[in-house]
Amino acid sequence: MKLPTTDHYAVFGDPVAHSKSPRIHRAFAAQTGQMLDYSARQVSAEQFETSVQDFFAHGGKGINCTVPLKELAWRFATRKTARADAAKAVNTLALKADGSILGDNTDGIGLMTDLTVNHGIELSGRRILILGAGGACRGILEPIIGQRPQSVVIANRSPAKATELSLEFADTFNFDTCGFDGLAGLSFDLIINATSASLSGDLPPLPAGLLAENGDCYDLAYADQATAFVRWGQINNARHSLDGLGMLVEQAAEAYLLWRGIRPQTASLIALLNSERNFQAH
Ligand code: NDP
């Protein structure tokens, strides 16, 4: 009789010790009654390729990639989903039965699910501002366009990077771009912070009046306390001022679906993780 085996999964990143992914995926495994283990592995960009090969050669079935490995993972994957190619970044690698390694990007759909399903925030017809033009911004642009917003502005500390990004997507949408000083006098219904400023407690310089009445704020970063941008949203009377914890759980659920063929329930886990924090995002 063949004994059931445990499948191995991991998140690779540098740094990675803070990652909540092991806890999230173990909770999904318990909820769906599946046998797997999930660990966090400190892997630098230099170690990435050999570490991935080694992991898959020793029974690994799937890897999540976080900073600074998403672009390397996109280059490494032998097959890629359309959304991974649009993002030019991969956060999920899956070893397929034919030996190929599929790269996917579940960040965009994770954000959309948290915004629209978990919080009922509409994007259609709204004026959207994205702060930042790095990998995360790249990953969320296509799903945002898919919601048919009225307009999207990308503002970045280095404005040339925002312009570059908008040119890449010029066939599908007409983004306006600027530096933070170009935001004076403008007003938006939804502001998404896709900078990593929150990770160091910083906030891009945002002018008064930037958030329209009944506007919403969403910080892709998350922490055990309200981030500087979540606090900015609260001070500026945002209807919702949220951080990226829900996005993190939703992108993990999509990765789990890709690996295990079943999408776990997310609401109770998000509620549990929220209850353990020093503030309630709403
Ligand atoms: P990148 O390193 O690719 O990009 C960082 C961006 O932040 C750049 O646009 C950079 O501007 C800008 N930036 C960095 N520091 C500052 C600062 N002090 N002031 C203003 N702008 C700044 O990072 P990612 O795009 O991969 O990640 C961005 C954020 O999204 C991170 O906080 C990350 O944790 C979060 N994230 C959350 C996820 C989730 O599931 N919740 C998933 C993916 C990402 P410049 O170009 O000028 O350097």
Short mmCIF file of C-alpha atoms and ligand atoms in Angstrom, two decimals:
data_model
loop_
_atom_site.label_atom_id
_atom_site.label_comp_id
_atom_site.label_asym_id
_atom_site.label_seq_id
_atom_site.Cartn_x
_atom_site.Cartn_y
_atom_site.Cartn_z
CA MET A 1 0.00 0.00 0.00
CA LYS A 2 1.33 3.45 -0.93
CA LEU A 3 1.44 5.75 2.09
CA PRO A 4 0.23 9.33 1.56
CA THR A 5 3.16 11.72 1.11
CA THR A 6 3.52 15.30 2.25
CA ASP A 7 3.95 17.89 -0.49
CA HIS A 8 6.43 20.68 0.17
CA TYR A 9 5.88 24.39 -0.45
CA ALA A 10 7.82 27.47 0.61
CA VAL A 11 8.09 31.23 0.37
CA PHE A 12 11.47 32.47 -0.83
CA GLY A 13 12.55 36.02 -0.09
CA ASP A 14 15.17 38.31 1.40
CA PRO A 15 14.17 39.25 4.05
CA VAL A 16 11.54 36.57 4.75
CA ALA A 17 11.49 35.95 8.52
CA HIS A 18 8.51 38.32 8.96
CA SER A 19 6.40 36.54 6.32
CA LYS A 20 2.88 35.48 7.28
CA SER A 21 2.68 33.10 4.30
CA PRO A 22 3.61 29.90 6.22
CA ARG A 23 0.86 30.57 8.73
CA ILE A 24 -1.67 31.37 5.99
CA HIS A 25 -0.92 28.27 3.90
CA ARG A 26 -0.88 25.97 6.93
CA ALA A 27 -4.31 27.34 7.87
CA PHE A 28 -5.53 26.69 4.30
CA ALA A 29 -4.17 23.11 4.47
CA ALA A 30 -5.97 22.47 7.77
CA GLN A 31 -9.19 23.98 6.43
CA THR A 32 -9.14 21.92 3.20
CA GLY A 33 -7.84 18.73 4.86
CA GLN A 34 -4.71 18.52 2.70
CA MET A 35 -1.29 17.13 3.69
CA LEU A 36 1.42 19.67 2.98
CA ASP A 37 4.11 21.61 4.68
CA TYR A 38 5.07 25.21 4.01
CA SER A 39 8.26 26.91 5.18
CA ALA A 40 9.94 30.31 4.82
CA ARG A 41 13.40 30.28 3.25
CA GLN A 42 15.88 33.12 3.23
CA VAL A 43 17.04 33.22 -0.41
CA SER A 44 18.99 36.11 -1.94
CA ALA A 45 18.81 37.07 -5.61
CA GLU A 46 22.20 35.45 -6.15
CA GLN A 47 21.04 32.15 -4.63
CA PHE A 48 17.63 32.16 -6.35
CA GLU A 49 18.17 29.84 -9.32
CA THR A 50 20.10 27.11 -7.52
CA SER A 51 17.75 27.27 -4.52
CA VAL A 52 14.66 26.83 -6.73
CA GLN A 53 16.24 23.94 -8.65
CA ASP A 54 17.28 22.28 -5.41
CA PHE A 55 13.81 22.72 -3.86
CA PHE A 56 12.02 21.17 -6.82
CA ALA A 57 14.62 18.38 -7.12
CA HIS A 58 13.88 17.38 -3.50
CA GLY A 59 10.12 17.03 -3.61
CA GLY A 60 9.10 20.70 -3.65
CA LYS A 61 5.80 21.33 -5.46
CA GLY A 62 5.42 25.10 -5.30
CA ILE A 63 7.14 28.33 -4.27
CA ASN A 64 5.91 31.82 -3.45
CA CYS A 65 8.43 34.54 -4.29
CA THR A 66 8.59 37.87 -2.54
CA VAL A 67 10.97 40.84 -2.56
CA PRO A 68 13.43 40.91 -4.38
CA LEU A 69 12.77 37.72 -6.37
CA LYS A 70 9.58 38.28 -8.39
CA GLU A 71 11.25 39.44 -11.58
CA LEU A 72 13.85 36.66 -11.37
CA ALA A 73 11.02 34.15 -10.92
CA TRP A 74 9.34 35.54 -14.04
CA ARG A 75 12.55 34.99 -16.01
CA PHE A 76 13.02 31.52 -14.50
CA ALA A 77 9.55 30.03 -15.15
CA THR A 78 9.37 27.81 -18.24
CA ARG A 79 5.67 28.67 -18.77
CA LYS A 80 3.80 31.77 -17.63
CA THR A 81 0.19 32.85 -17.23
CA ALA A 82 -0.96 35.91 -19.20
CA ARG A 83 -1.25 37.95 -15.99
CA ALA A 84 2.32 37.06 -15.01
CA ASP A 85 3.53 38.20 -18.41
CA ALA A 86 1.57 41.46 -18.12
CA ALA A 87 3.19 42.07 -14.73
CA LYS A 88 6.63 40.80 -15.78
CA ALA A 89 6.74 39.44 -12.25
CA VAL A 90 5.90 36.05 -10.73
CA ASN A 91 4.89 35.49 -7.11
CA THR A 92 3.90 31.82 -7.52
CA LEU A 93 5.85 28.97 -9.10
CA ALA A 94 4.23 25.55 -9.57
CA LEU A 95 5.96 22.33 -10.62
CA LYS A 96 3.63 20.69 -13.16
CA ALA A 97 3.27 16.95 -13.86
CA ASP A 98 5.19 17.28 -17.16
CA GLY A 99 8.18 18.78 -15.30
CA SER A 100 7.58 22.32 -16.52
CA ILE A 101 7.56 25.20 -14.03
CA LEU A 102 4.54 27.47 -14.33
CA GLY A 103 4.86 31.08 -13.18
CA ASP A 104 1.78 33.03 -12.10
CA ASN A 105 1.12 36.42 -10.53
CA THR A 106 -1.74 36.40 -8.04
CA ASP A 107 -1.09 39.85 -6.51
CA GLY A 108 -3.47 41.70 -8.84
CA ILE A 109 -6.43 39.39 -8.34
CA GLY A 110 -5.66 39.34 -4.60
CA LEU A 111 -6.01 43.12 -4.45
CA MET A 112 -9.17 43.12 -6.59
CA THR A 113 -10.84 40.49 -4.39
CA ASP A 114 -10.01 42.38 -1.21
CA LEU A 115 -11.18 45.73 -2.61
CA THR A 116 -14.32 44.67 -4.45
CA VAL A 117 -15.53 41.49 -2.68
CA ASN A 118 -14.32 41.94 0.92
CA HIS A 119 -14.89 45.70 1.14
CA GLY A 120 -17.40 46.45 -1.63
CA ILE A 121 -15.16 49.18 -3.12
CA GLU A 122 -16.10 49.90 -6.73
CA LEU A 123 -13.40 50.86 -9.23
CA SER A 124 -15.64 51.33 -12.22
CA GLY A 125 -16.03 54.99 -13.23
CA ARG A 126 -13.75 56.21 -10.43
CA ARG A 127 -10.67 58.42 -10.57
CA ILE A 128 -7.79 56.31 -9.29
CA LEU A 129 -4.33 57.38 -8.15
CA ILE A 130 -1.54 54.82 -7.77
CA LEU A 131 1.49 55.94 -5.76
CA GLY A 132 4.62 54.04 -6.83
CA ALA A 133 5.76 52.42 -10.06
CA GLY A 134 7.61 49.31 -8.88
CA GLY A 135 6.83 45.59 -9.20
CA ALA A 136 3.62 45.71 -7.20
CA CYS A 137 2.22 48.57 -9.31
CA ARG A 138 3.04 46.59 -12.45
CA GLY A 139 1.13 43.59 -11.06
CA ILE A 140 -2.07 45.50 -10.27
CA LEU A 141 -2.37 47.67 -13.40
CA GLU A 142 -4.08 45.12 -15.67
CA PRO A 143 -6.81 44.09 -13.19
CA ILE A 144 -7.44 47.77 -12.38
CA ILE A 145 -7.89 48.59 -16.08
CA GLY A 146 -10.26 45.60 -16.30
CA GLN A 147 -12.61 47.32 -13.81
CA ARG A 148 -13.07 50.27 -16.24
CA PRO A 149 -12.05 53.21 -14.05
CA GLN A 150 -12.70 56.73 -15.31
CA SER A 151 -9.00 57.60 -15.10
CA VAL A 152 -5.75 56.33 -13.59
CA VAL A 153 -2.76 58.47 -12.62
CA ILE A 154 0.54 56.87 -11.61
CA ALA A 155 2.71 59.12 -9.43
CA ASN A 156 6.22 58.05 -8.53
CA ARG A 157 9.19 59.52 -6.68
CA SER A 158 11.18 58.95 -9.89
CA PRO A 159 8.63 60.19 -12.47
CA ALA A 160 10.52 58.64 -15.43
CA LYS A 161 9.75 55.16 -14.07
CA ALA A 162 6.02 55.92 -14.05
CA THR A 163 6.21 57.20 -17.62
CA GLU A 164 8.08 54.06 -18.70
CA LEU A 165 5.38 51.88 -17.16
CA SER A 166 2.56 53.83 -18.78
CA LEU A 167 4.22 53.45 -22.19
CA GLU A 168 4.33 49.68 -21.71
CA PHE A 169 0.58 49.61 -21.18
CA ALA A 170 -0.17 52.33 -23.78
CA ASP A 171 -2.01 49.86 -26.08
CA THR A 172 -4.59 49.07 -23.40
CA PHE A 173 -5.05 52.25 -21.34
CA ASN A 174 -4.10 55.88 -21.28
CA PHE A 175 -2.43 56.51 -17.91
CA ASP A 176 -1.31 59.97 -16.81
CA THR A 177 1.94 60.05 -14.89
CA CYS A 178 3.75 62.55 -12.69
CA GLY A 179 6.06 63.03 -9.73
CA PHE A 180 4.53 63.72 -6.31
CA ASP A 181 4.82 67.47 -6.92
CA GLY A 182 2.49 67.09 -9.92
CA LEU A 183 -0.42 66.08 -7.65
CA ALA A 184 -1.23 69.58 -6.39
CA GLY A 185 -4.81 70.56 -7.23
CA LEU A 186 -5.85 67.02 -8.26
CA SER A 187 -8.48 64.91 -6.54
CA PHE A 188 -9.14 61.14 -6.55
CA ASP A 189 -11.85 58.68 -5.48
CA LEU A 190 -9.42 55.85 -4.72
CA ILE A 191 -5.75 56.19 -3.79
CA ILE A 192 -3.63 53.03 -3.76
CA ASN A 193 -0.22 53.23 -2.11
CA ALA A 194 2.06 50.85 -4.04
CA THR A 195 5.26 52.44 -2.76
CA SER A 196 7.34 50.62 -0.18
CA ALA A 197 7.54 53.86 1.85
CA SER A 198 5.29 52.42 4.58
CA LEU A 199 7.81 49.68 5.29
CA SER A 200 10.13 52.36 6.71
CA GLY A 201 7.32 54.39 8.29
CA ASP A 202 7.46 57.03 5.51
CA LEU A 203 4.72 58.66 3.52
CA PRO A 204 5.03 60.21 0.05
CA PRO A 205 4.36 63.98 0.22
CA LEU A 206 0.61 64.23 -0.48
CA PRO A 207 -1.14 67.60 -0.90
CA ALA A 208 -4.31 68.54 0.98
CA GLY A 209 -7.53 67.86 -0.91
CA LEU A 210 -6.05 64.88 -2.80
CA LEU A 211 -8.76 62.51 -1.56
CA ALA A 212 -12.26 63.31 -2.81
CA GLU A 213 -15.28 63.19 -0.49
CA ASN A 214 -16.24 59.53 0.14
CA GLY A 215 -12.88 58.49 -1.31
CA ASP A 216 -11.06 55.30 -0.28
CA CYS A 217 -7.41 54.60 0.56
CA TYR A 218 -5.57 51.29 0.26
CA ASP A 219 -1.97 50.63 1.28
CA LEU A 220 -0.52 47.47 -0.30
CA ALA A 221 1.89 47.29 2.65
CA TYR A 222 0.62 45.93 5.96
CA ALA A 223 1.83 45.95 9.52
CA ASP A 224 0.66 45.21 13.05
CA GLN A 225 -0.01 48.94 13.47
CA ALA A 226 -1.76 51.32 11.07
CA THR A 227 0.76 52.29 8.37
CA ALA A 228 1.59 55.95 7.78
CA PHE A 229 -0.62 55.88 4.67
CA VAL A 230 -3.55 54.21 6.48
CA ARG A 231 -3.29 56.98 9.10
CA TRP A 232 -3.18 59.60 6.33
CA GLY A 233 -6.41 58.13 4.93
CA GLN A 234 -8.07 58.23 8.35
CA ILE A 235 -7.00 61.85 8.91
CA ASN A 236 -8.30 62.78 5.45
CA ASN A 237 -11.74 61.27 6.17
CA ALA A 238 -11.43 58.26 3.88
CA ARG A 239 -14.57 56.11 3.74
CA HIS A 240 -12.26 53.07 3.95
CA SER A 241 -8.56 53.29 4.84
CA LEU A 242 -7.19 49.77 4.49
CA ASP A 243 -3.86 48.02 4.38
CA GLY A 244 -2.72 44.99 2.37
CA LEU A 245 -3.37 42.20 4.86
CA GLY A 246 -6.53 41.14 3.04
CA MET A 247 -4.69 41.27 -0.29
CA LEU A 248 -1.97 39.04 1.17
CA VAL A 249 -4.49 36.38 2.21
CA GLU A 250 -6.41 36.61 -1.09
CA GLN A 251 -3.28 36.29 -3.25
CA ALA A 252 -2.29 33.28 -1.13
CA ALA A 253 -5.70 31.68 -1.71
CA GLU A 254 -5.19 32.05 -5.49
CA ALA A 255 -1.72 30.45 -5.22
CA TYR A 256 -3.24 27.61 -3.19
CA LEU A 257 -5.88 27.14 -5.91
CA LEU A 258 -3.16 26.89 -8.55
CA TRP A 259 -1.23 24.31 -6.51
CA ARG A 260 -4.02 22.25 -4.95
CA GLY A 261 -7.04 22.78 -7.25
CA ILE A 262 -9.20 24.12 -4.42
CA ARG A 263 -9.74 27.72 -3.28
CA PRO A 264 -9.85 28.01 0.51
CA GLN A 265 -12.27 30.29 2.37
CA THR A 266 -10.49 33.48 3.40
CA ALA A 267 -12.92 35.50 5.56
CA SER A 268 -12.32 33.73 8.88
CA LEU A 269 -8.53 33.82 8.49
CA ILE A 270 -8.53 37.53 7.61
CA ALA A 271 -10.73 38.17 10.65
CA LEU A 272 -8.37 36.16 12.88
CA LEU A 273 -5.22 37.94 11.62
CA ASN A 274 -6.97 41.30 12.02
CA SER A 275 -8.04 40.50 15.56
CA GLU A 276 -4.38 39.95 16.53
CA ARG A 277 -3.34 43.45 15.43
CA ASN A 278 -3.13 46.69 17.36
CA PHE A 279 -5.72 48.40 15.17
CA GLN A 280 -8.78 47.59 13.12
CA ALA A 281 -8.62 48.62 9.46
CA HIS A 282 -12.01 49.50 8.01
P1 NDP B 1 9.55 47.88 -5.48
O1 NDP B 1 10.84 47.91 -4.75
O2 NDP B 1 9.46 47.20 -6.79
O3 NDP B 1 9.03 49.40 -5.71
C1 NDP B 1 9.06 50.31 -4.66
C2 NDP B 1 8.32 51.58 -5.05
O4 NDP B 1 8.21 52.40 -3.89
C3 NDP B 1 9.00 52.41 -6.11
O5 NDP B 1 8.02 53.04 -6.90
C4 NDP B 1 9.80 53.44 -5.28
O6 NDP B 1 10.03 54.66 -5.96
C5 NDP B 1 8.80 53.69 -4.17
N1 NDP B 1 9.41 54.16 -2.92
C6 NDP B 1 10.25 53.48 -2.09
N2 NDP B 1 10.54 54.21 -1.00
C7 NDP B 1 9.85 55.37 -1.11
C8 NDP B 1 9.73 56.53 -0.30
N3 NDP B 1 10.39 56.64 0.87
N4 NDP B 1 8.93 57.53 -0.71
C9 NDP B 1 8.26 57.43 -1.89
N5 NDP B 1 8.34 56.36 -2.72
C10 NDP B 1 9.13 55.33 -2.33
O7 NDP B 1 8.51 47.26 -4.41
P2 NDP B 1 7.14 46.51 -4.75
O8 NDP B 1 6.47 47.26 -5.84
O9 NDP B 1 7.40 45.06 -4.94
O10 NDP B 1 6.33 46.64 -3.37
C11 NDP B 1 5.68 47.86 -3.04
C12 NDP B 1 4.85 47.65 -1.76
O11 NDP B 1 3.78 46.73 -2.00
C13 NDP B 1 5.65 47.07 -0.59
O12 NDP B 1 5.27 47.74 0.57
C14 NDP B 1 5.21 45.62 -0.52
O13 NDP B 1 5.27 45.09 0.78
C15 NDP B 1 3.73 45.76 -0.97
N6 NDP B 1 3.15 44.51 -1.50
C16 NDP B 1 2.11 43.94 -0.81
C17 NDP B 1 1.52 42.79 -1.24
C18 NDP B 1 0.38 42.19 -0.47
O14 NDP B 1 0.01 41.03 -0.72
N7 NDP B 1 -0.23 42.93 0.44
C19 NDP B 1 1.96 42.12 -2.50
C20 NDP B 1 3.02 42.83 -3.18
C21 NDP B 1 3.60 43.97 -2.68
P3 NDP B 1 11.32 54.86 -6.92
O15 NDP B 1 10.95 54.22 -8.23
O16 NDP B 1 11.47 56.32 -7.03
O17 NDP B 1 12.46 54.16 -6.24
#
